[in-house]
Amino acid sequence: MGILLASMPSEPGGADSKRLALEYYKYGLSLDPKHPHLYTNLGSLLREQGKTDDAIQIYQKAVQCDGTFNIALANLASALKDQGQVDQAVIYYRRAVQVTPDFVEALSGLANCQGTVCDWDGRGGYGWEPVSVDEDGNLVFGHVVGWLPKVVRMIDNQIDDARKWGVGLLDSIASVGRRQLLDEVERALGGLSEKQRAEWTSMWNSWRNEKDEGSKVLEMIEKLMRVCQRRWYLDRSFGREQGFYNYCRPKIPSALPVPLATTVLPFHAFTLPFNSEQLKHISEKSATRVSMTTLLQPWIPDHVYPPPNPPHQNENGEVQLIVGYVSSDFVNHPLAHLMQSVFEMHNRARVLPICYATSPSDGSAYRHKIEQGSYIFRDVSALSTQHIVDQIVADGVHVLVNLNGFTRGARNEIFAVRPAPLQVSLMGFAGPIGGVWCDYILGDRVAITSEERSVYKERIIYMPRSLFCCDHRQSANDSNSVRRQQNKELHTWDTEKDLRRDLRQKMFPQLPEDAFLMANFNQLYKIDPTTWYTWLQILQKLPHAYLWLLEFPKSGENNLLRYARKWCPDETVVQRIIFTPVAEKDLHIFRSRVCDLFLDTPECNAHTTAADVMWTGTPIVTYPRHKHKLCSRIGASIVHAAFPGTEQGRSMANRLIVSSESEYQDRVIELSKGTELSEMREVLFKSRETGDFFNTHKWVNDLETGLISAWQDWVAGKHGDVYVS
């Protein structure tokens, strides 16, 4: 009974079945206080309620009762990881894998945790990777067996199983069910001719008993929802709107079960060497699960959600869209740092921005600025999905923007029910969403290549320079804007050179005068063995070079230094690797100017950090390792956009964007000599107040143009990408 009650949906503001489940578990433990399964279920319930510390204690009791209970071990490890105790999590994940070597959740969790702290012992190698790491932490050229190839094979198996989801569905519902499905299509489209009915039947026959049958049926239903909502909008626009009954939501066949997502989630796939097909399927399967779990909720109405009224138009025929932004990150979070001025900068004649905060206020200046800058700001953190959706519909939102994607705190179920005609993903998640409920993602020609366009089910809004938004021109302490507000002298290139020299001497007094200081300020999970080996080779070939990294986390520092000692015969290399604590935001930006060159991580680039570094004038060498991976191309997008669009600017950007591991190494060595980096630094610094990349006003205007074009395409029934000139 406890398991049944715990599995029932419970949302903010909704009925709580969890309290009853809690009482059943406690009663069960009073009867048998050494029952590991009951402890494990109770721990999971507490964790779901946000009581992670309590859950850890309960999981530990389960493990004490049975030290070989793999689920308890894995759940304890997962909870410890969530609390930042990654080293402890690794211990329990390893125990779970020792008990059950093919336990996919434990294997996946172990891979994620070991990657977080750069513990690569037994990692092996896979795919494109030229090097592997064996059980003893030794570097091996070529591939050896390890947990990484096991994880990739596991995901391949899960993808293959997921593609069998729903196979046989169309046969199982028989002819009567297929006629009912045809009727659903007819109601959604507002009518079908006999020829069209035959075409639909023929299409379904081609899906029968083939891979992706279930996914195709669900995708069809979601596309019909979109079409039906547009038909309703057009009917309203032309004065022929009918009752709700005329805009029925197509039903999901009852024979279609809720699918499992892959064990590796889309965000965790950023740092693993998945190919384009694997990456695409991981996102699509996660999006499919969101759709199914949401569209089967009892509160979903029988009709599609009503569309908004047509947007207001001025005398020139220009429309005014109501744009909703949904995010859990309107707090002291990198997304808020980057986008804090966007909402106040929207031209109210073109866009009325409404922000829906799915997390409560943290009292930060970022939250306050976004609250003040929005046309309407709604704290919906205590509301159920149903009530949030109802509010979005009542607000008449034309375009709904997803600022989370598949990151922590996401409320993708809001988008799955389609409360707005157009739904767009931007900034929060650097990859494909993969669901029909996402119509567009924001991109640019550097970040999303034409060769790998097929990775994206979504249409693309191509920004003219970079998809990335940055607020430093308004909010950085050394920006002209802030210094004018503080009645301080503007920061010039001459004062910048003096500041940089003095700060470097203060931070690193032990560095020789001719030291070449390289740096990377990413979280250490973005470093992989190939990248670390490349950096060590650079240090070995440049005796005057130093590498500055962050204790992000501290245990990652210990592992990286351990591998440096193992892999590099030059003992001085380890002595030239410097770790410092993570700094708060303003200090982090301020001190980024000290290094000579920022070394980007190729598998998953610096994103916010890259913008911070470029603001200080520090050049970044970046390698967009994969054409299919957006997270691997953001660095190139930022470098390309941060330089002026002149011949000199383009040439400098091209020098910093490399195309192979060997070119990466060679380019860093080249740049360590001569005056090229100093010239780049001067160009970057002098253009930051006048160029496009840090021009948030222009970025917002370009975004508005893209959203308006996408809206006009939706009204006209067009389905292509949008190019903002």
XYZ file of C-alpha atoms in Angstrom:
725
model
C 0.000 0.000 0.000
C 2.870 2.376 0.825
C 4.453 1.803 -2.590
C 1.115 2.398 -4.321
C 0.485 5.651 -2.440
C 4.055 6.866 -2.937
C 3.779 6.321 -6.695
C 0.700 8.528 -7.000
C 1.406 11.988 -8.460
C 1.678 14.783 -5.919
C 2.456 18.350 -6.928
C 2.721 21.690 -5.166
C -0.790 22.712 -4.243
C -2.146 19.230 -5.014
C -3.491 16.385 -2.873
C -0.816 14.631 -0.843
C -0.808 10.843 -0.960
C 2.780 10.833 0.293
C 1.818 11.463 3.914
C -0.261 8.290 3.951
C 2.564 6.333 2.310
C 4.912 7.595 5.020
C 2.621 6.252 7.732
C 2.364 2.836 6.035
C 6.163 2.564 5.792
C 6.584 3.521 9.459
C 3.953 0.976 10.451
C 5.718 -1.710 8.422
C 9.025 -0.926 10.121
C 7.377 -1.147 13.525
C 6.498 -4.739 12.605
C 9.905 -5.537 11.092
C 12.607 -2.996 12.056
C 15.264 -4.790 9.969
C 13.479 -4.739 6.603
C 15.906 -3.187 4.046
C 13.255 -2.773 1.352
C 10.982 -0.752 3.628
C 13.874 1.465 4.690
C 14.824 1.986 1.043
C 11.277 2.891 0.017
C 10.963 5.262 2.975
C 14.268 6.892 2.069
C 13.113 7.436 -1.507
C 9.878 8.999 -0.285
C 11.750 11.387 2.012
C 14.138 12.284 -0.787
C 11.249 13.025 -3.116
C 9.920 15.429 -0.473
C 13.249 17.269 -0.461
C 14.418 15.788 2.856
C 17.688 14.455 1.473
C 19.605 14.445 4.777
C 16.860 12.364 6.402
C 16.789 10.085 3.354
C 20.533 9.451 3.658
C 20.123 8.317 7.259
C 17.307 5.948 6.274
C 19.258 4.531 3.304
C 22.188 3.911 5.650
C 19.885 1.861 7.887
C 18.830 -0.165 4.835
C 22.481 -0.851 4.011
C 23.161 -1.812 7.634
C 20.328 -4.348 7.402
C 21.638 -5.782 4.131
C 25.026 -4.665 2.836
C 24.430 -6.429 -0.495
C 21.091 -4.764 -1.307
C 22.083 -3.090 -4.569
C 19.138 -0.673 -4.791
C 19.777 0.673 -1.286
C 23.474 1.099 -2.078
C 22.754 2.951 -5.323
C 20.064 5.148 -3.753
C 22.381 6.072 -0.895
C 25.107 6.933 -3.396
C 22.723 9.071 -5.443
C 21.526 10.987 -2.371
C 25.105 11.583 -1.222
C 25.966 12.901 -4.684
C 23.044 15.348 -4.519
C 24.421 16.653 -1.225
C 27.843 17.207 -2.774
C 29.480 14.223 -1.047
C 30.770 12.819 -4.325
C 33.703 10.882 -2.858
C 31.347 9.024 -0.520
C 28.903 8.452 -3.386
C 31.644 6.761 -5.435
C 32.246 4.276 -2.587
C 28.608 3.153 -2.467
C 28.180 3.097 -6.239
C 31.228 0.829 -6.460
C 29.736 -1.485 -3.849
C 26.480 -1.631 -5.829
C 28.354 -2.462 -9.046
C 30.417 -5.125 -7.255
C 27.190 -6.779 -6.102
C 25.500 -6.446 -9.512
C 27.979 -5.647 -12.332
C 25.203 -4.954 -14.854
C 23.139 -2.697 -12.555
C 22.641 0.140 -15.036
C 21.612 2.864 -12.573
C 24.643 2.180 -10.385
C 27.017 1.974 -13.341
C 25.684 5.229 -14.771
C 25.856 6.959 -11.382
C 29.391 5.722 -10.829
C 30.476 7.067 -14.215
C 28.901 10.435 -13.485
C 30.459 10.718 -10.017
C 33.920 9.615 -11.109
C 33.789 12.118 -13.942
C 32.792 14.882 -11.506
C 36.009 14.439 -9.501
C 38.223 13.375 -12.448
C 38.665 9.896 -10.979
C 39.408 8.038 -14.204
C 40.812 4.789 -12.789
C 39.258 1.979 -14.825
C 37.562 4.437 -17.183
C 38.853 2.830 -20.357
C 38.239 4.665 -23.608
C 35.685 4.823 -26.377
C 34.961 6.151 -29.848
C 37.088 9.035 -31.047
C 39.256 9.072 -27.907
C 42.962 8.488 -28.685
C 43.823 7.556 -25.090
C 42.346 5.384 -22.338
C 42.906 4.997 -18.602
C 43.373 1.517 -17.143
C 42.409 0.184 -13.703
C 45.623 1.507 -12.151
C 45.234 5.006 -13.591
C 47.867 4.510 -16.284
C 47.542 6.274 -19.618
C 47.114 3.855 -22.525
C 47.226 4.862 -26.182
C 44.245 3.208 -27.845
C 41.228 1.629 -26.193
C 41.069 -0.593 -23.138
C 38.008 -2.052 -21.438
C 36.569 0.069 -18.642
C 33.421 1.601 -17.225
C 33.068 4.171 -20.018
C 32.552 1.655 -22.870
C 30.217 -0.290 -20.550
C 28.102 2.832 -20.039
C 27.996 3.517 -23.777
C 26.981 -0.091 -24.539
C 24.370 0.122 -21.793
C 22.919 3.270 -23.381
C 22.953 1.626 -26.820
C 20.952 -1.270 -25.374
C 18.526 1.102 -23.668
C 18.060 3.074 -26.872
C 17.432 -0.148 -28.783
C 14.873 -1.242 -26.170
C 13.271 2.210 -26.191
C 12.833 2.043 -29.953
C 10.786 -1.125 -29.431
C 8.403 0.800 -27.170
C 4.896 0.575 -28.561
C 5.781 -1.923 -31.298
C 2.581 -3.819 -32.073
C 0.376 -0.982 -30.789
C -1.456 -0.452 -34.064
C -2.080 -4.186 -34.367
C -3.264 -4.430 -30.765
C -5.954 -1.780 -31.106
C -7.388 -3.686 -34.096
C -9.610 -2.219 -36.776
C -12.119 -0.641 -34.383
C -9.338 1.143 -32.514
C -7.786 2.380 -35.741
C -11.143 3.774 -36.853
C -11.360 5.582 -33.528
C -7.842 6.903 -34.105
C -8.918 8.136 -37.542
C -11.869 9.871 -35.934
C -9.454 11.555 -33.506
C -7.383 12.789 -36.446
C -10.483 14.034 -38.228
C -11.680 15.965 -35.178
C -8.252 17.532 -34.679
C -7.941 18.575 -38.312
C -11.562 19.636 -38.652
C -12.379 17.047 -41.300
C -10.878 14.404 -43.580
C -11.742 13.347 -47.096
C -11.883 9.647 -47.968
C -8.590 10.044 -49.798
C -6.995 11.587 -46.720
C -8.353 8.821 -44.497
C -6.748 6.293 -46.833
C -3.444 8.181 -46.705
C -3.465 8.189 -42.904
C -4.245 4.469 -42.838
C -1.441 3.777 -45.301
C 1.014 5.755 -43.167
C 0.035 3.805 -40.057
C 0.452 0.530 -41.921
C 4.022 1.552 -42.737
C 4.662 2.039 -38.992
C 3.227 -1.300 -37.902
C 5.623 -3.609 -36.066
C 8.569 -1.379 -36.908
C 10.977 0.340 -34.532
C 9.730 3.640 -33.090
C 6.079 2.690 -33.644
C 5.045 4.010 -30.226
C 7.113 7.169 -30.631
C 5.581 7.877 -34.029
C 2.047 7.479 -32.695
C 2.763 9.797 -29.760
C 4.496 12.305 -32.022
C 1.485 12.241 -34.328
C -0.835 12.980 -31.395
C 1.338 15.888 -30.244
C 1.527 17.335 -33.751
C -2.246 17.057 -34.040
C -2.542 19.017 -30.777
C -0.430 21.734 -32.353
C -2.472 21.738 -35.562
C -5.767 21.776 -33.676
C -4.675 24.727 -31.558
C -3.705 26.648 -34.689
C -7.058 25.829 -36.300
C -8.770 27.230 -33.207
C -6.642 30.384 -33.468
C -7.545 30.891 -37.128
C -11.228 30.275 -36.413
C -11.118 32.936 -33.710
C -9.212 35.351 -35.954
C -11.808 35.045 -38.715
C -14.861 35.101 -36.443
C -15.857 31.463 -36.876
C -14.840 30.129 -33.444
C -16.998 27.299 -32.112
C -17.275 25.593 -28.721
C -14.509 23.669 -26.979
C -15.960 20.420 -28.321
C -14.802 21.368 -31.813
C -11.141 21.398 -30.771
C -10.754 17.996 -29.141
C -7.396 16.831 -27.913
C -6.410 13.527 -29.563
C -6.231 10.762 -26.975
C -3.215 8.552 -26.336
C -4.204 4.899 -26.935
C -4.665 3.145 -23.599
C -2.457 0.269 -24.797
C 0.575 2.576 -24.912
C 2.474 2.360 -21.578
C 4.661 5.063 -20.049
C 8.223 4.465 -21.321
C 11.455 4.603 -19.375
C 14.018 7.292 -20.102
C 17.651 6.341 -20.644
C 19.724 6.039 -17.477
C 22.129 8.727 -18.693
C 20.103 11.931 -18.807
C 20.590 14.578 -21.534
C 22.599 16.970 -19.339
C 24.994 14.211 -18.232
C 25.517 13.258 -21.879
C 27.382 16.548 -22.434
C 30.680 15.156 -21.148
C 30.477 11.625 -22.556
C 31.655 10.716 -26.085
C 28.248 9.935 -27.590
C 27.759 10.160 -31.342
C 24.988 12.192 -32.948
C 22.457 9.346 -33.036
C 23.028 8.433 -29.402
C 22.768 12.051 -28.284
C 19.607 12.565 -30.306
C 17.915 9.458 -28.903
C 18.835 10.293 -25.299
C 17.044 13.645 -25.586
C 14.110 12.246 -27.543
C 13.487 9.404 -25.098
C 13.602 11.812 -22.161
C 11.164 14.133 -23.933
C 8.862 11.208 -24.760
C 8.668 10.232 -21.108
C 7.815 13.832 -20.172
C 5.020 13.824 -22.760
C 3.524 10.525 -21.686
C 3.617 11.128 -17.934
C 2.046 14.562 -18.413
C -0.585 13.932 -21.072
C -2.006 11.021 -19.059
C -2.691 13.223 -16.019
C -6.391 13.306 -15.024
C -6.543 17.121 -15.047
C -5.737 17.390 -18.761
C -8.883 18.718 -20.520
C -10.517 16.884 -23.410
C -9.805 19.827 -25.693
C -6.487 21.439 -26.581
C -5.695 24.549 -24.610
C -7.340 27.617 -26.146
C -4.955 29.826 -28.115
C -4.355 33.468 -27.205
C -6.121 36.275 -28.974
C -4.291 37.629 -32.032
C -1.515 40.015 -30.976
C -2.081 43.749 -31.129
C -0.809 45.453 -34.266
C 0.348 49.039 -34.704
C -0.396 51.233 -37.709
C 2.586 49.701 -39.546
C 1.240 46.185 -39.075
C 3.931 45.237 -36.530
C 2.721 42.785 -33.893
C 3.083 42.911 -30.113
C 3.677 39.425 -28.736
C 3.123 38.296 -25.172
C 6.195 36.168 -24.399
C 6.324 33.994 -21.292
C 9.636 32.932 -19.754
C 9.580 29.846 -17.503
C 12.577 29.169 -15.267
C 13.689 27.888 -11.889
C 16.809 30.039 -12.217
C 15.480 33.562 -11.590
C 17.763 33.555 -8.528
C 21.513 33.882 -7.919
C 22.320 31.536 -10.789
C 24.434 31.875 -13.970
C 21.312 32.176 -16.129
C 20.084 35.155 -14.097
C 23.565 36.695 -14.217
C 23.502 36.505 -18.010
C 19.881 37.496 -18.669
C 19.064 39.885 -15.823
C 18.611 42.895 -18.141
C 16.837 41.092 -20.982
C 13.323 41.522 -19.631
C 13.547 45.271 -19.027
C 15.185 45.734 -22.436
C 12.307 44.218 -24.370
C 10.692 46.822 -26.590
C 7.185 46.878 -25.131
C 5.797 47.730 -28.563
C 7.082 44.349 -29.788
C 7.187 42.054 -26.742
C 5.470 42.051 -23.351
C 7.618 39.716 -21.189
C 5.949 37.702 -18.434
C 8.276 35.728 -16.157
C 7.071 32.563 -14.409
C 9.454 31.696 -11.567
C 9.183 28.040 -10.590
C 11.499 28.517 -7.600
C 10.891 30.872 -4.655
C 12.794 34.112 -4.222
C 16.284 33.933 -2.737
C 16.242 37.658 -2.002
C 19.141 38.266 -4.399
C 19.686 41.413 -6.440
C 19.322 39.267 -9.566
C 15.819 38.156 -8.582
C 14.838 41.726 -7.718
C 16.113 43.097 -11.027
C 14.214 40.483 -13.040
C 11.051 41.087 -10.999
C 11.291 44.817 -11.659
C 12.201 44.435 -15.323
C 9.344 42.128 -16.319
C 6.031 43.351 -17.671
C 4.527 40.858 -15.210
C 6.475 38.647 -12.803
C 4.724 35.637 -11.324
C 6.124 33.472 -8.545
C 4.473 30.136 -9.369
C 6.805 28.015 -7.261
C 3.990 26.852 -4.970
C 1.543 26.075 -7.781
C 0.799 22.732 -9.412
C 1.513 22.219 -13.093
C -2.209 22.474 -13.794
C -2.477 25.884 -12.143
C 0.674 27.198 -13.830
C -0.668 26.103 -17.209
C -4.042 27.709 -16.495
C -2.269 30.967 -15.608
C -0.221 30.932 -18.819
C -3.379 30.387 -20.862
C -5.196 33.152 -18.964
C -2.272 35.511 -19.620
C -2.726 35.005 -23.367
C 0.887 33.989 -24.005
C 1.812 33.707 -27.689
C 5.359 32.376 -27.246
C 6.489 30.359 -24.217
C 10.245 30.217 -23.593
C 11.884 27.314 -21.759
C 14.963 28.557 -19.886
C 15.699 25.206 -18.221
C 15.584 22.451 -20.810
C 16.885 19.293 -19.142
C 18.629 21.007 -16.223
C 17.924 20.805 -12.496
C 14.608 22.392 -11.565
C 13.059 22.002 -15.027
C 9.254 21.903 -15.279
C 9.039 20.500 -18.799
C 5.572 19.091 -18.112
C 4.309 22.683 -18.466
C 5.462 22.660 -22.077
C 4.292 19.106 -22.785
C 0.616 20.132 -22.550
C 1.235 23.083 -24.926
C -0.348 26.075 -23.170
C 1.024 28.390 -25.872
C 1.075 28.041 -29.672
C 4.844 28.519 -29.993
C 7.385 27.073 -27.562
C 11.089 27.884 -27.672
C 14.184 26.670 -25.808
C 17.091 29.029 -25.267
C 20.106 29.642 -23.001
C 19.327 27.083 -20.275
C 20.232 23.867 -22.101
C 22.963 23.538 -24.751
C 21.506 20.682 -26.763
C 18.422 19.331 -28.521
C 15.223 18.964 -26.497
C 13.897 16.287 -28.840
C 10.215 16.678 -28.027
C 7.367 17.856 -30.247
C 6.555 20.257 -27.410
C 9.642 22.299 -28.330
C 9.142 24.069 -31.650
C 12.351 26.105 -31.856
C 15.752 26.360 -30.234
C 18.024 29.368 -30.463
C 21.193 28.882 -32.467
C 23.752 30.503 -34.725
C 25.708 29.324 -37.747
C 28.837 28.514 -35.723
C 27.124 26.654 -32.893
C 24.782 24.600 -35.099
C 26.336 23.330 -38.307
C 24.355 22.480 -41.422
C 26.071 19.063 -41.589
C 24.520 17.979 -38.284
C 21.157 19.707 -38.640
C 19.436 16.308 -38.396
C 20.349 16.067 -34.686
C 17.668 18.673 -34.020
C 14.007 17.792 -34.327
C 13.317 21.440 -33.526
C 13.461 24.279 -35.989
C 16.265 26.775 -35.405
C 16.129 30.527 -34.874
C 19.563 31.535 -36.159
C 20.913 34.636 -34.430
C 23.183 36.845 -36.561
C 26.207 36.646 -34.224
C 25.843 34.353 -31.209
C 23.016 32.498 -29.524
C 24.648 33.412 -26.213
C 23.450 36.378 -24.161
C 25.677 38.221 -21.685
C 24.917 41.139 -19.359
C 28.417 42.374 -18.498
C 28.065 45.701 -20.322
C 25.317 46.591 -17.836
C 26.437 44.829 -14.661
C 30.201 44.189 -14.563
C 31.922 46.378 -11.981
C 34.412 47.699 -14.540
C 31.816 48.401 -17.249
C 31.297 51.983 -18.389
C 27.682 51.785 -17.266
C 28.469 50.840 -13.656
C 31.416 53.231 -13.379
C 29.256 56.130 -14.585
C 26.648 55.237 -11.964
C 29.404 55.301 -9.339
C 30.879 58.571 -10.700
C 34.173 56.831 -11.378
C 36.577 57.350 -14.259
C 36.025 55.004 -17.181
C 38.311 52.001 -17.413
C 40.742 52.517 -20.318
C 43.197 50.210 -22.024
C 46.100 51.913 -20.250
C 44.512 51.482 -16.814
C 43.646 47.885 -17.743
C 47.284 47.051 -18.484
C 48.386 48.502 -15.154
C 45.580 46.750 -13.268
C 46.373 43.400 -14.851
C 50.090 43.640 -14.087
C 49.526 44.627 -10.456
C 46.801 42.032 -9.850
C 48.915 39.257 -11.320
C 51.818 40.180 -9.065
C 49.484 40.243 -6.058
C 47.815 36.901 -6.844
C 50.883 34.979 -8.019
C 53.992 36.646 -6.589
C 55.954 33.418 -7.095
C 55.581 33.462 -10.898
C 58.717 34.352 -12.884
C 58.626 37.545 -14.952
C 58.455 35.578 -18.221
C 55.838 33.049 -17.038
C 53.138 32.116 -19.548
C 49.992 31.675 -17.454
C 47.284 29.464 -18.949
C 43.983 28.909 -17.162
C 40.669 27.116 -17.136
C 37.894 28.079 -14.705
C 35.350 25.396 -15.563
C 34.081 22.829 -13.115
C 36.571 19.985 -13.334
C 34.007 17.467 -14.644
C 34.441 19.059 -18.080
C 38.039 17.822 -18.280
C 38.532 14.399 -19.901
C 41.726 12.299 -20.106
C 42.517 13.394 -23.666
C 42.255 17.071 -22.736
C 44.328 16.601 -19.571
C 47.024 14.773 -21.510
C 47.054 17.579 -24.105
C 47.493 20.207 -21.393
C 50.288 18.201 -19.764
C 52.048 17.962 -23.130
C 51.829 21.742 -23.516
C 53.308 22.235 -20.044
C 56.087 19.794 -20.863
C 56.952 21.599 -24.105
C 56.767 25.070 -22.539
C 59.041 25.103 -19.460
C 57.954 28.666 -18.638
C 54.223 27.824 -18.792
C 51.900 27.490 -15.788
C 48.330 26.187 -15.614
C 45.792 27.777 -13.256
C 42.695 25.733 -12.338
C 39.983 25.924 -9.691
C 39.359 23.613 -6.736
C 36.032 22.813 -8.303
C 35.885 20.357 -6.452
C 38.904 19.851 -4.193
C 38.919 16.080 -4.685
C 39.148 16.677 -8.428
C 42.362 18.616 -7.828
C 43.905 15.651 -6.011
C 43.060 13.266 -8.842
C 44.346 15.552 -11.598
C 47.661 16.019 -9.802
C 47.897 12.261 -9.297
C 47.504 11.656 -13.039
C 49.970 14.426 -13.848
C 52.603 12.605 -11.778
C 51.779 9.279 -13.445
C 51.570 10.468 -17.035
C 54.324 13.046 -17.237
C 58.017 12.205 -16.768
C 58.882 15.888 -16.231
C 58.562 16.397 -12.464
C 58.445 20.177 -12.841
C 55.103 19.956 -14.646
C 53.158 19.169 -11.460
C 54.893 22.069 -9.727
C 53.563 24.393 -12.435
C 49.898 23.472 -11.930
C 48.198 25.958 -9.613
C 44.805 25.463 -7.963
C 42.877 28.240 -6.220
C 39.475 28.272 -4.481
C 36.348 29.212 -6.406
C 35.579 32.944 -6.096
C 32.238 34.733 -5.940
C 30.985 36.147 -9.233
C 32.425 39.687 -9.248
C 35.845 38.573 -8.007
C 35.862 35.686 -10.488
C 35.353 38.096 -13.397
C 37.824 40.609 -11.965
C 40.682 38.123 -11.616
C 40.084 36.384 -14.986
C 42.227 39.086 -16.642
C 45.356 37.779 -14.907
C 45.962 34.778 -17.190
C 47.551 35.074 -20.627
C 45.367 32.478 -22.344
C 42.257 30.526 -21.383
C 42.293 26.855 -22.443
C 38.794 25.654 -23.279
C 37.540 22.108 -22.654
C 36.647 20.572 -26.050
C 33.998 17.995 -25.067
C 31.856 20.520 -23.205
C 33.052 24.093 -23.541
C 33.084 26.954 -21.113
C 29.777 28.803 -21.548
C 29.151 31.490 -18.912
C 32.821 31.285 -17.949
C 33.868 31.945 -21.551
C 31.804 35.133 -21.608
C 33.337 36.203 -18.283
C 36.860 35.648 -19.569
C 36.322 37.385 -22.909
C 34.907 40.428 -21.108
C 38.298 40.929 -19.425
C 40.027 40.792 -22.816
C 41.590 37.394 -22.202
C 41.751 35.282 -25.399
C 40.346 31.744 -25.397
C 41.663 28.896 -27.501
C 38.741 26.581 -28.168
C 38.283 23.336 -30.053
C 34.709 22.559 -31.174
C 35.410 18.847 -31.071
C 32.015 17.718 -32.381
C 29.814 19.115 -35.120
C 26.767 17.426 -33.578
C 27.250 18.693 -30.020
C 26.037 22.201 -29.250
C 27.765 22.192 -25.841
C 31.048 21.555 -27.677
C 30.562 24.576 -29.957
C 29.455 27.383 -27.628
C 33.073 28.423 -27.060
C 33.628 28.906 -30.795
C 30.367 30.856 -31.034
C 31.471 33.220 -28.253
C 35.006 33.669 -29.625
C 33.635 34.350 -33.108
C 31.139 36.924 -31.815
C 33.381 38.677 -29.271
C 35.848 39.918 -31.872
C 34.836 42.771 -34.206
C 33.390 41.751 -37.562
C 36.390 43.299 -39.333
C 38.992 41.404 -41.331
C 41.391 41.720 -38.386
C 38.736 40.524 -35.918
C 37.785 37.520 -38.030
C 41.443 36.589 -38.496
C 42.073 36.713 -34.749
C 38.993 34.617 -33.994
C 40.042 32.027 -36.565
C 43.446 31.725 -34.890
C 41.740 30.840 -31.600
C 39.300 28.266 -33.020
C 41.176 25.045 -33.829
C 40.064 21.830 -35.502
C 42.028 19.017 -33.833
C 43.808 17.996 -30.648
C 47.207 18.398 -32.295
C 46.316 21.829 -33.676
C 45.113 22.820 -30.200
C 48.516 21.954 -28.742
C 50.468 23.585 -31.566
C 48.378 26.772 -31.473
C 48.848 27.266 -27.728
C 52.599 26.864 -28.147
C 52.602 29.365 -31.044
C 50.555 31.885 -29.072
C 52.932 31.660 -26.114
C 55.545 33.424 -28.248
C 55.587 36.963 -29.585
C 52.977 39.704 -29.247
C 49.945 38.073 -30.888
C 48.070 37.470 -27.622
C 48.691 41.037 -26.454
C 47.270 42.354 -29.720
C 44.207 40.108 -29.371
C 43.723 41.252 -25.772
C 43.761 44.912 -26.799
C 41.231 44.340 -29.593
C 38.917 42.370 -27.280
C 39.126 44.940 -24.503
C 38.565 47.961 -26.733
C 35.589 46.374 -28.530
C 33.706 45.081 -25.486
C 31.777 48.348 -25.030
C 31.071 48.800 -28.756
C 30.946 45.330 -30.350
C 27.991 43.006 -30.843
C 28.643 40.208 -28.359
C 28.204 42.242 -25.169
C 25.479 44.389 -26.744
C 22.493 43.005 -24.829
C 20.148 45.567 -26.409
C 20.985 44.202 -29.862
C 20.688 40.591 -28.700
C 17.219 41.308 -27.303
C 16.191 43.107 -30.490
C 17.437 40.185 -32.604
C 15.574 37.741 -30.364
C 12.375 39.772 -30.754
C 12.811 39.752 -34.532
C 13.315 35.982 -34.483
C 10.279 35.326 -32.276
C 8.059 37.596 -34.367
C 9.204 35.851 -37.570
C 8.541 32.449 -35.980
C 5.076 33.637 -34.916
C 4.264 34.890 -38.401
C 5.425 31.565 -39.851
C 3.155 29.726 -37.395
C 0.142 31.794 -38.391
C 0.935 31.222 -42.077
C 1.472 27.485 -41.578
C 5.165 27.600 -42.524
C 7.649 25.230 -40.897
C 11.162 26.392 -41.765
C 14.077 27.720 -39.765
C 14.246 31.436 -39.018
C 17.293 33.492 -39.985
C 17.667 36.836 -38.222
C 19.650 39.196 -40.439
